[in-house]
Coordinates of C-alpha atoms and ligand atoms in Angstrom, one line a residue:
M15 CA 86.4 84.7 124.9
R16 CA 84.7 84.0 128.3
F17 CA 81.2 83.6 127.1
I18 CA 82.0 80.8 124.5
K19 CA 84.1 78.9 127.0
S20 CA 81.2 79.0 129.7
L21 CA 78.9 77.4 127.0
R22 CA 81.5 74.8 126.0
P23 CA 80.7 71.1 126.9
K24 CA 83.3 69.8 129.2
K25 CA 84.2 67.2 126.6
P26 CA 83.1 68.1 123.0
K27 CA 82.2 65.1 120.9
Y28 CA 83.6 66.6 117.7
F29 CA 86.8 68.6 117.0
A30 CA 88.1 70.4 113.9
P31 CA 90.0 67.9 111.9
S32 CA 93.6 67.5 112.9
G33 CA 95.8 70.2 111.5
T34 CA 93.0 72.4 110.8
R35 CA 91.6 75.2 113.1
D36 CA 88.8 77.7 113.7
I37 CA 89.6 81.4 113.3
L38 CA 87.6 82.6 116.2
P39 CA 86.3 86.4 116.3
N40 CA 89.1 87.5 118.8
E41 CA 91.7 86.6 116.1
Q42 CA 90.0 88.3 113.4
K43 CA 91.8 91.4 114.0
Y44 CA 95.1 90.0 112.9
W45 CA 93.6 88.5 109.9
E46 CA 92.1 92.0 108.8
R47 CA 95.4 93.6 109.4
V48 CA 97.5 91.2 107.2
E49 CA 94.7 91.4 104.5
Q50 CA 94.4 94.9 104.4
V51 CA 98.1 95.4 104.2
V52 CA 98.4 92.7 101.3
K53 CA 95.4 94.5 99.6
D54 CA 96.9 98.1 100.0
L55 CA 100.3 97.0 98.6
A56 CA 98.8 94.8 96.0
K57 CA 96.9 98.0 94.7
Y58 CA 100.0 100.2 95.0
Y59 CA 102.2 98.0 93.1
G60 CA 99.7 97.3 90.3
F61 CA 98.4 93.7 91.2
Q62 CA 94.9 92.9 90.5
R63 CA 93.3 90.0 92.4
I64 CA 92.2 86.6 91.1
E65 CA 90.7 83.8 92.9
T66 CA 90.9 80.2 91.5
P67 CA 88.7 77.2 92.8
I68 CA 90.1 75.5 95.8
F69 CA 90.5 72.3 93.8
E70 CA 92.0 71.6 90.3
E71 CA 92.7 68.7 88.1
T72 CA 95.4 66.6 89.8
E73 CA 97.6 66.8 86.9
I74 CA 98.0 70.8 87.4
F75 CA 99.9 70.2 90.4
S76 CA 101.6 66.8 89.5
R77 CA 103.1 68.4 86.1
G78 CA 103.6 71.8 88.0
I79 CA 105.0 71.2 91.3
G80 CA 106.8 67.9 90.1
I81 CA 106.7 64.3 90.8
G82 CA 109.3 63.5 93.5
T83 CA 108.5 66.7 95.6
D84 CA 107.1 66.0 99.2
I85 CA 104.0 67.9 98.2
I86 CA 103.0 65.5 95.3
E87 CA 104.3 62.3 96.8
K88 CA 102.9 62.8 100.3
Q89 CA 100.9 66.0 100.8
M90 CA 98.0 66.1 98.4
Y91 CA 94.3 65.8 99.1
S92 CA 93.2 64.2 96.2
F93 CA 90.0 62.2 95.1
R94 CA 88.2 60.7 92.2
T95 CA 84.8 62.3 91.6
K96 CA 81.7 60.4 90.7
G97 CA 82.3 61.4 87.0
G98 CA 85.7 59.8 87.2
H99 CA 87.8 63.1 87.3
Y100 CA 90.8 63.1 89.4
L101 CA 90.8 66.4 91.4
T102 CA 93.2 67.7 94.3
L103 CA 92.6 70.5 96.8
R104 CA 95.0 73.0 96.1
P105 CA 98.5 72.6 97.9
E106 CA 99.4 76.2 96.6
G107 CA 98.4 78.9 94.4
T108 CA 100.9 79.3 91.8
A109 CA 99.8 76.5 89.3
P110 CA 96.1 77.3 89.5
V111 CA 96.9 80.9 88.7
V112 CA 99.1 79.7 85.9
R113 CA 96.3 77.4 84.6
A114 CA 93.9 80.6 84.8
Y115 CA 96.4 82.5 83.0
I116 CA 96.4 80.3 80.2
E117 CA 92.7 79.4 80.2
H118 CA 91.9 83.1 79.7
G119 CA 94.2 83.9 77.1
M120 CA 96.0 86.6 79.4
V121 CA 99.1 86.0 77.4
A122 CA 97.3 88.2 74.8
L123 CA 97.1 91.1 77.2
S124 CA 99.6 93.7 77.5
Q125 CA 102.2 92.2 79.7
P126 CA 103.4 92.0 82.4
V127 CA 100.2 90.7 83.9
K128 CA 100.1 91.2 87.7
L129 CA 97.9 89.0 90.0
F130 CA 97.4 88.4 93.7
Y131 CA 95.3 86.0 95.7
I132 CA 94.3 85.4 99.2
G133 CA 92.9 82.0 100.0
P134 CA 93.2 78.4 101.8
M135 CA 95.7 75.9 100.8
F136 CA 95.6 72.1 101.7
R137 CA 98.7 70.0 102.5
Y138 CA 98.7 66.9 104.4
E139 CA 101.7 67.5 106.6
R140 CA 102.3 66.4 110.1
P141 CA 100.6 69.1 112.2
Q142 CA 103.0 71.2 114.5
A143 CA 103.5 74.7 115.3
G144 CA 103.4 76.8 111.9
R145 CA 102.5 73.8 109.8
Y146 CA 98.8 73.1 109.2
R147 CA 97.0 71.0 106.9
Q148 CA 94.7 74.0 106.0
F149 CA 96.5 77.1 106.0
Y150 CA 96.0 80.2 104.2
H151 CA 98.4 82.1 101.4
F152 CA 98.4 85.6 100.3
G153 CA 100.6 85.2 97.1
F154 CA 101.6 87.6 94.2
E155 CA 102.4 86.1 90.6
Y156 CA 104.1 88.5 88.0
F157 CA 103.8 87.4 84.3
G158 CA 105.6 88.3 81.1
E159 CA 108.8 89.9 82.2
M160 CA 112.2 88.3 82.5
N161 CA 114.3 90.9 84.1
P162 CA 116.1 91.0 87.4
V163 CA 114.4 94.1 88.4
T164 CA 110.8 92.1 88.4
D165 CA 112.5 89.8 91.1
A166 CA 113.7 92.7 93.1
E167 CA 110.3 94.2 92.9
I168 CA 108.7 91.1 94.1
I169 CA 111.4 90.8 96.9
Q170 CA 110.7 94.4 98.0
L171 CA 107.0 94.0 97.7
S172 CA 107.3 90.8 100.2
L173 CA 109.5 92.8 102.7
K174 CA 107.5 95.8 102.8
I175 CA 104.2 93.7 103.5
L176 CA 105.8 92.3 106.3
E177 CA 107.1 95.5 107.5
E178 CA 104.0 97.3 107.0
I179 CA 102.5 94.7 109.4
G180 CA 105.1 95.6 111.9
F181 CA 108.0 93.4 111.6
N182 CA 111.7 94.6 111.4
N183 CA 114.9 92.6 111.6
L184 CA 113.6 90.3 108.6
R185 CA 116.0 87.8 107.0
L186 CA 116.1 87.3 103.4
E187 CA 117.8 84.2 102.2
I188 CA 118.3 84.0 98.3
N189 CA 119.9 81.7 96.0
S190 CA 119.7 80.6 92.3
I191 CA 118.8 77.2 91.4
G192 CA 120.2 77.7 87.6
C193 CA 117.9 76.9 84.7
S194 CA 117.3 73.8 82.3
D195 CA 120.7 74.2 80.8
C196 CA 123.0 74.4 83.9
R197 CA 121.0 72.6 86.5
P198 CA 121.0 69.0 85.0
Y199 CA 124.8 69.1 85.1
F200 CA 124.7 70.3 88.8
K201 CA 122.5 67.6 89.5
K202 CA 124.9 64.9 88.1
V203 CA 127.7 66.6 90.4
L204 CA 125.6 66.6 93.3
V205 CA 124.5 63.0 93.0
N206 CA 127.9 61.9 92.5
Y207 CA 129.1 63.3 95.7
Y208 CA 126.0 62.1 97.4
R209 CA 126.3 58.4 96.0
K210 CA 129.8 58.4 97.6
R211 CA 128.3 59.0 101.1
E212 CA 124.9 57.2 100.8
K213 CA 125.7 55.4 104.0
E214 CA 126.2 58.6 106.0
I215 CA 122.8 60.3 105.2
C216 CA 119.3 59.8 106.4
P217 CA 117.0 57.3 104.4
D218 CA 114.8 59.9 103.0
C219 CA 118.0 61.6 101.5
R220 CA 118.9 58.3 100.0
K221 CA 115.6 58.2 98.2
R222 CA 116.0 61.8 97.2
I223 CA 119.4 61.3 95.4
T224 CA 117.4 59.3 92.8
K225 CA 114.0 61.1 92.8
N226 CA 114.8 64.8 93.4
P227 CA 118.4 65.3 94.5
L228 CA 118.5 69.1 95.0
R229 CA 116.2 68.4 98.1
V230 CA 119.0 66.7 99.7
L231 CA 120.6 70.1 100.4
D232 CA 117.8 71.4 102.6
C233 CA 117.3 68.3 104.9
K234 CA 116.9 69.3 108.3
Q235 CA 118.8 65.9 109.9
N236 CA 122.0 66.5 111.5
K237 CA 123.9 64.0 109.8
C238 CA 122.9 65.4 106.6
A239 CA 123.7 68.7 107.5
R240 CA 127.4 67.5 108.2
I241 CA 127.8 66.1 104.7
R242 CA 126.0 69.2 103.1
K243 CA 129.0 71.2 104.5
N244 CA 131.2 69.9 101.6
A245 CA 128.9 69.5 99.1
P246 CA 129.0 71.3 95.8
Q247 CA 127.1 74.5 95.3
I248 CA 125.0 75.2 92.6
I249 CA 126.3 78.7 92.6
D250 CA 129.5 77.4 91.2
H251 CA 127.9 75.7 88.5
L252 CA 125.5 78.2 87.1
C253 CA 125.7 78.8 83.4
E254 CA 126.7 82.5 82.4
E255 CA 123.2 83.7 81.9
C256 CA 122.0 82.5 85.3
H257 CA 125.2 83.8 86.8
N258 CA 124.6 87.3 85.5
Y259 CA 120.9 87.2 86.1
L260 CA 121.6 86.4 90.1
K261 CA 124.5 89.1 89.9
E262 CA 122.1 91.6 88.6
T263 CA 119.3 90.7 91.1
L264 CA 121.6 91.0 94.0
E265 CA 122.8 94.5 92.5
F266 CA 119.2 95.8 92.4
L267 CA 119.0 94.8 96.1
D268 CA 122.0 96.5 97.1
D269 CA 120.5 99.6 95.2
L270 CA 117.6 99.3 97.3
K271 CA 119.4 98.9 100.6
I272 CA 117.9 95.3 101.1
S273 CA 120.1 93.2 102.9
Y274 CA 120.3 89.6 102.1
F275 CA 122.0 86.2 102.9
L276 CA 123.2 84.3 99.9
N277 CA 122.1 80.7 100.8
P278 CA 123.7 78.2 98.6
Y279 CA 121.6 75.3 100.1
L280 CA 118.2 77.3 99.5
V281 CA 116.2 74.9 96.9
R282 CA 112.7 75.2 97.8
G283 CA 110.0 72.4 97.9
L284 CA 108.7 72.9 94.5
D285 CA 110.2 71.7 91.1
Y286 CA 109.0 74.6 88.7
Y287 CA 111.6 77.3 90.0
T288 CA 114.4 78.7 87.6
K289 CA 117.0 80.9 88.7
T290 CA 116.0 83.1 91.7
V291 CA 114.6 81.5 94.7
F292 CA 114.0 83.3 98.1
E293 CA 112.5 82.9 101.5
I294 CA 111.8 85.4 104.3
F295 CA 112.2 84.5 108.0
F296 CA 111.6 86.4 111.2
P297 CA 114.8 85.7 113.4
E298 CA 114.9 84.3 116.7
P299 CA 116.1 87.1 119.2
G300 CA 119.6 87.4 118.7
Q301 CA 119.6 85.6 115.5
E302 CA 120.4 88.9 113.5
E303 CA 123.6 89.2 115.1
K304 CA 124.8 86.2 113.5
K305 CA 125.3 87.9 110.1
G306 CA 126.4 86.3 107.1
T307 CA 128.1 82.9 107.9
E308 CA 125.4 81.1 109.5
I309 CA 122.7 79.7 107.5
Q310 CA 119.3 79.2 109.2
L311 CA 117.7 75.7 108.0
S312 CA 115.4 74.8 111.0
K313 CA 113.2 77.8 111.3
N314 CA 109.7 78.2 109.4
A315 CA 109.7 80.8 106.7
L316 CA 107.2 83.4 106.6
M317 CA 107.4 83.9 102.9
G318 CA 108.9 82.2 100.1
G319 CA 109.1 82.4 96.3
G320 CA 111.1 82.7 93.1
R321 CA 111.1 82.7 89.3
Y322 CA 109.4 80.2 87.3
D323 CA 110.1 80.8 83.7
N324 CA 109.0 77.2 82.6
L325 CA 105.9 76.6 84.3
V326 CA 103.4 78.4 81.8
K327 CA 104.7 76.2 79.1
L328 CA 104.7 73.1 81.2
L329 CA 101.0 73.6 81.7
R330 CA 100.7 74.0 77.9
G331 CA 100.5 77.8 77.5
R332 CA 102.8 79.8 75.4
S333 CA 106.3 80.1 76.9
T334 CA 106.1 83.0 79.6
P335 CA 108.4 84.0 82.0
A336 CA 107.4 84.6 85.7
V337 CA 108.0 85.2 89.2
G338 CA 106.2 85.3 92.3
V339 CA 105.9 85.0 96.0
A340 CA 103.5 83.5 98.7
G341 CA 103.1 84.3 102.4
G342 CA 101.8 82.1 105.1
I343 CA 99.0 83.8 107.1
E344 CA 98.9 81.8 110.1
R345 CA 102.9 81.9 110.5
I346 CA 102.8 85.6 110.1
I347 CA 100.1 85.9 112.7
E348 CA 101.6 83.6 115.1
E349 CA 104.7 85.7 115.1
M350 CA 102.5 89.0 115.3
K351 CA 101.0 87.8 118.5
S352 CA 104.1 86.4 120.2
Q353 CA 105.9 89.8 119.5
K354 CA 102.7 91.2 120.9
F355 CA 102.1 93.8 117.8
D356 CA 100.2 96.9 118.6
L357 CA 97.2 96.6 116.1
P358 CA 94.8 99.9 115.2
K359 CA 91.9 99.6 117.3
S360 CA 88.8 99.1 115.4
E361 CA 86.3 101.9 115.6
Q362 CA 84.4 101.6 119.0
P363 CA 80.7 102.9 119.2
K364 CA 80.3 106.0 120.9
V365 CA 76.5 105.8 121.0
F366 CA 74.2 102.9 122.3
L367 CA 70.5 102.6 121.4
A368 CA 68.2 101.3 124.2
Q369 CA 64.5 100.7 123.4
I370 CA 61.6 99.5 125.4
G371 CA 58.4 98.0 124.4
D372 CA 57.3 96.5 120.9
L373 CA 56.6 100.1 119.5
G374 CA 60.1 101.3 120.7
K375 CA 61.8 98.2 119.3
K376 CA 60.1 98.7 115.8
R377 CA 61.1 102.2 115.7
S378 CA 64.8 101.7 116.8
L379 CA 65.5 99.1 113.8
A380 CA 64.4 101.9 111.3
L381 CA 66.5 104.5 113.4
L382 CA 69.5 102.3 113.1
E383 CA 69.3 101.9 109.7
E384 CA 69.3 105.7 109.4
F385 CA 72.4 106.0 111.7
R386 CA 74.1 103.4 109.6
R387 CA 73.6 105.3 106.2
S388 CA 75.0 108.4 108.1
K389 CA 78.1 106.5 109.1
V390 CA 77.5 106.9 112.9
L391 CA 78.3 103.5 114.7
V392 CA 75.6 102.6 117.2
A393 CA 75.6 99.8 119.7
Q394 CA 72.4 98.0 120.6
R395 CA 71.2 95.1 122.4
F396 CA 67.7 94.2 121.4
D397 CA 67.8 91.1 123.2
R398 CA 68.4 92.9 126.6
G399 CA 64.8 93.2 127.9
S400 CA 65.0 95.9 130.9
L401 CA 66.3 99.3 130.3
K402 CA 68.5 98.6 133.1
N403 CA 70.0 95.8 131.6
Q404 CA 70.6 97.8 128.3
L405 CA 72.0 100.7 130.1
K406 CA 74.4 98.4 132.0
V407 CA 75.5 97.1 128.5
A408 CA 75.9 100.8 127.5
S409 CA 78.0 101.6 130.4
D410 CA 80.3 98.5 129.7
L411 CA 80.9 99.8 126.2
R412 CA 81.9 103.1 127.7
V413 CA 79.7 104.9 125.2
K414 CA 79.4 108.8 125.4
Y415 CA 75.6 108.7 124.9
C416 CA 72.9 106.6 125.1
L417 CA 69.3 107.0 123.1
I418 CA 66.5 105.9 124.9
L419 CA 63.4 105.1 122.9
G420 CA 60.2 103.8 124.9
Q421 CA 56.5 103.5 124.2
K422 CA 55.9 107.0 124.9
E423 CA 58.6 108.5 122.9
A424 CA 57.6 106.2 120.0
I425 CA 54.0 107.8 120.0
D426 CA 55.4 111.2 120.5
K427 CA 58.0 110.8 117.7
T428 CA 60.7 111.7 120.2
I429 CA 63.7 110.2 121.7
I430 CA 65.7 110.8 124.9
I431 CA 69.5 111.6 124.6
R432 CA 71.2 110.9 128.1
K433 CA 74.8 111.9 128.7
M434 CA 76.5 108.8 130.2
D435 CA 79.1 110.6 132.4
T436 CA 76.7 113.1 134.0
G437 CA 73.4 111.3 133.6
S438 CA 71.8 114.5 132.0
Q439 CA 68.8 113.9 129.6
K440 CA 67.4 115.7 126.7
I441 CA 64.4 115.0 124.6
V442 CA 64.5 115.7 120.9
K443 CA 62.2 115.0 117.8
I444 CA 63.3 111.6 116.6
D445 CA 63.8 112.7 112.8
K446 CA 66.5 115.2 114.1
V447 CA 68.2 112.8 116.4
V448 CA 70.8 111.6 113.7
K449 CA 71.9 115.0 112.8
E450 CA 71.7 116.3 116.4
M451 CA 74.2 113.3 117.3
K452 CA 76.5 113.9 114.6
K453 CA 76.9 117.5 116.0
K454 CA 77.6 116.3 119.2
L455 CA 80.1 113.6 118.3
K456 CA 81.9 116.2 116.3
K457 CA 82.4 118.4 119.3
Ligands
HAM505 P1 105.8 77.7 99.8 O1 107.1 77.9 100.4 O2 105.3 76.2 99.8 O3 105.5 78.5 98.5 O4 104.5 78.5 100.6 C1 104.6 79.8 101.1 C2 104.6 80.2 102.6 O5 103.4 79.6 103.0 C3 105.8 79.4 103.6 O6 106.7 80.5 103.4 C4 105.0 79.4 104.7 O7 104.8 80.7 105.4 C5 103.5 79.0 104.2 N1 103.2 77.4 104.6 C6 103.7 76.8 103.5 N2 103.2 75.5 104.2 C7 102.4 75.7 105.4 C8 101.9 74.7 106.3 N3 101.6 73.5 106.2 N4 101.2 75.4 107.3 C9 101.2 76.9 107.3 N5 102.0 77.5 106.6 C10 102.4 77.0 105.5 C11 104.5 78.3 97.6 O8 103.4 77.7 98.0 C12 104.6 79.0 96.1 N6 103.3 78.7 95.5 C13 105.1 80.5 96.4 C14 105.3 80.9 95.1 C15 104.5 82.0 94.5 N7 106.3 81.0 94.3 C16 106.0 81.6 93.3 N8 104.9 82.3 93.4

C-alpha cells in the first residue's frame, strides 16, 4: 500500500496495542473469502447466525471454561464496571452462545438448534505468530443431539470449510476425554503417575497436577514430552458408553473417507468438553508423510472443537447435549498467504466516469447512482480536477470505456462515450447512456 506508506510519519507516536493488529484494505480479500465460505457452508448445513456481545458476566466464562485453565487463570480481560458488575471480554464464543441459548428459551424450540457466529475474541496471551490478544473466530454450535453422527457432521463441516478455502492435506487429530463417569478415575491414575515423576517435569506441569491434571498431556516442554511417552492414556480408561461413542464417531469418519490421527494426548484448553475433542492442522510440507505414529504437538491448530454435554446445565439451563467447533481466522489467513492461494478476483470496473465543472459534477453524481441501480460498476475520481488527470486514472484502471460529462454536455443533456483502446468518441443522450453502456458491455 504505497500511498499509505508514503504518508506515514517516520516514527509514529501511537501503535495498535501489543497483540492486536489493523486489518488493512489489501488484506480484506482474504477476510471476505473466509467469511463467504463460512456463510455459504453454514447455510447449506442449516446453521443460523447468532451474534452475542463482546463482553459477558465473568462468571459465564469462569464456570464454563473452568477455573484452573490457562484462559481463566491468565488470559482474561476482566474489569469491574462503575455499577459494580464483573465483566470479561469474551475469550471464546461457546459459553456466550450457551448463555444466549438458555436466555432465549431455545431449548423449547424444535431441536437440534444449530447456530454459527463470526467475531472477535480476546485473550491476554504472549503475542507471537498466530497468537494474538484480539483475534477472530468463526464458530458453529450444534445443540440438542447426542449422536456420533453430529460429531462427524461438525468435523466434516470444519474440513469442508478449509478445503473450500483452498487447503488440502489437512490433518485431523481426534481423541475422547471421557465423561463425568470415567474422567475422574483417569485423572487419579494420571496424577499418580505424574506425582512419582514430579521432579522431572516443568514447574507449570507441577501446578497442573493439582489444578488441571489433563493439561499435563499437552505440555510443549521437551522434558514433559519425555515423561508423557509412558503416561496412562485416557482411551484405555473410557467407560463403555464413551468408548462406544468414540468408536461410532470414528466409523462415521471412515464412511465419509475422512482420515484422522487418534491423538491420546489431545485434551484441549477448555474444561467444558466431554467425549469427542478434535483439532485440525495444516501440516508443514512433508509432515503428511509421517502418517500415524508421529503426534504433532507444537504447531498452531487452525480449528478446534468437541462435544460439551454438560455446559448448558452448568450455566443453569436444562441439560442439553451439544457439540461445536471454532476456527481462528488470522491463522487461516496466514496460511492462505504463505501458500499463495489464488483468490477469486473482485469485480473490476469497465467504465470510468469523468466530469468537468460544477454542472458536470452535479449531474455525474445522479448518473453514478443510476448506474449503481442498474448494477453496472463505474469508477470515478471526483477529486481529480482536470480531465487529463481523470483520463490517466481511467487508463491506470484499464477500463474499456470512459464517459465524459462536461459543462456543455450537462447543458445539452448529453454525454461522451470514449473507447479507451482506439480513442474513438460518440455523443449520446444522457438518459440513454445506462442502457447504451449495458448493451456495449454485453458484447
Ligand atoms: P480454541 O481451540 O480455544 O477453541 O480456539 C479455536 C481456534 O481459535 C484455534 O484453533 C485457533 O485457530 C484460534 N485461536 C485460539 N487462540 C488464538 C489466539 N490467541 N490468536 C489467534 N488465534 C487463536 C474454542 O475457543 C472453542 N470455543 C471452540 C469450540 C466451539 N468448541 C466447541 N464449540
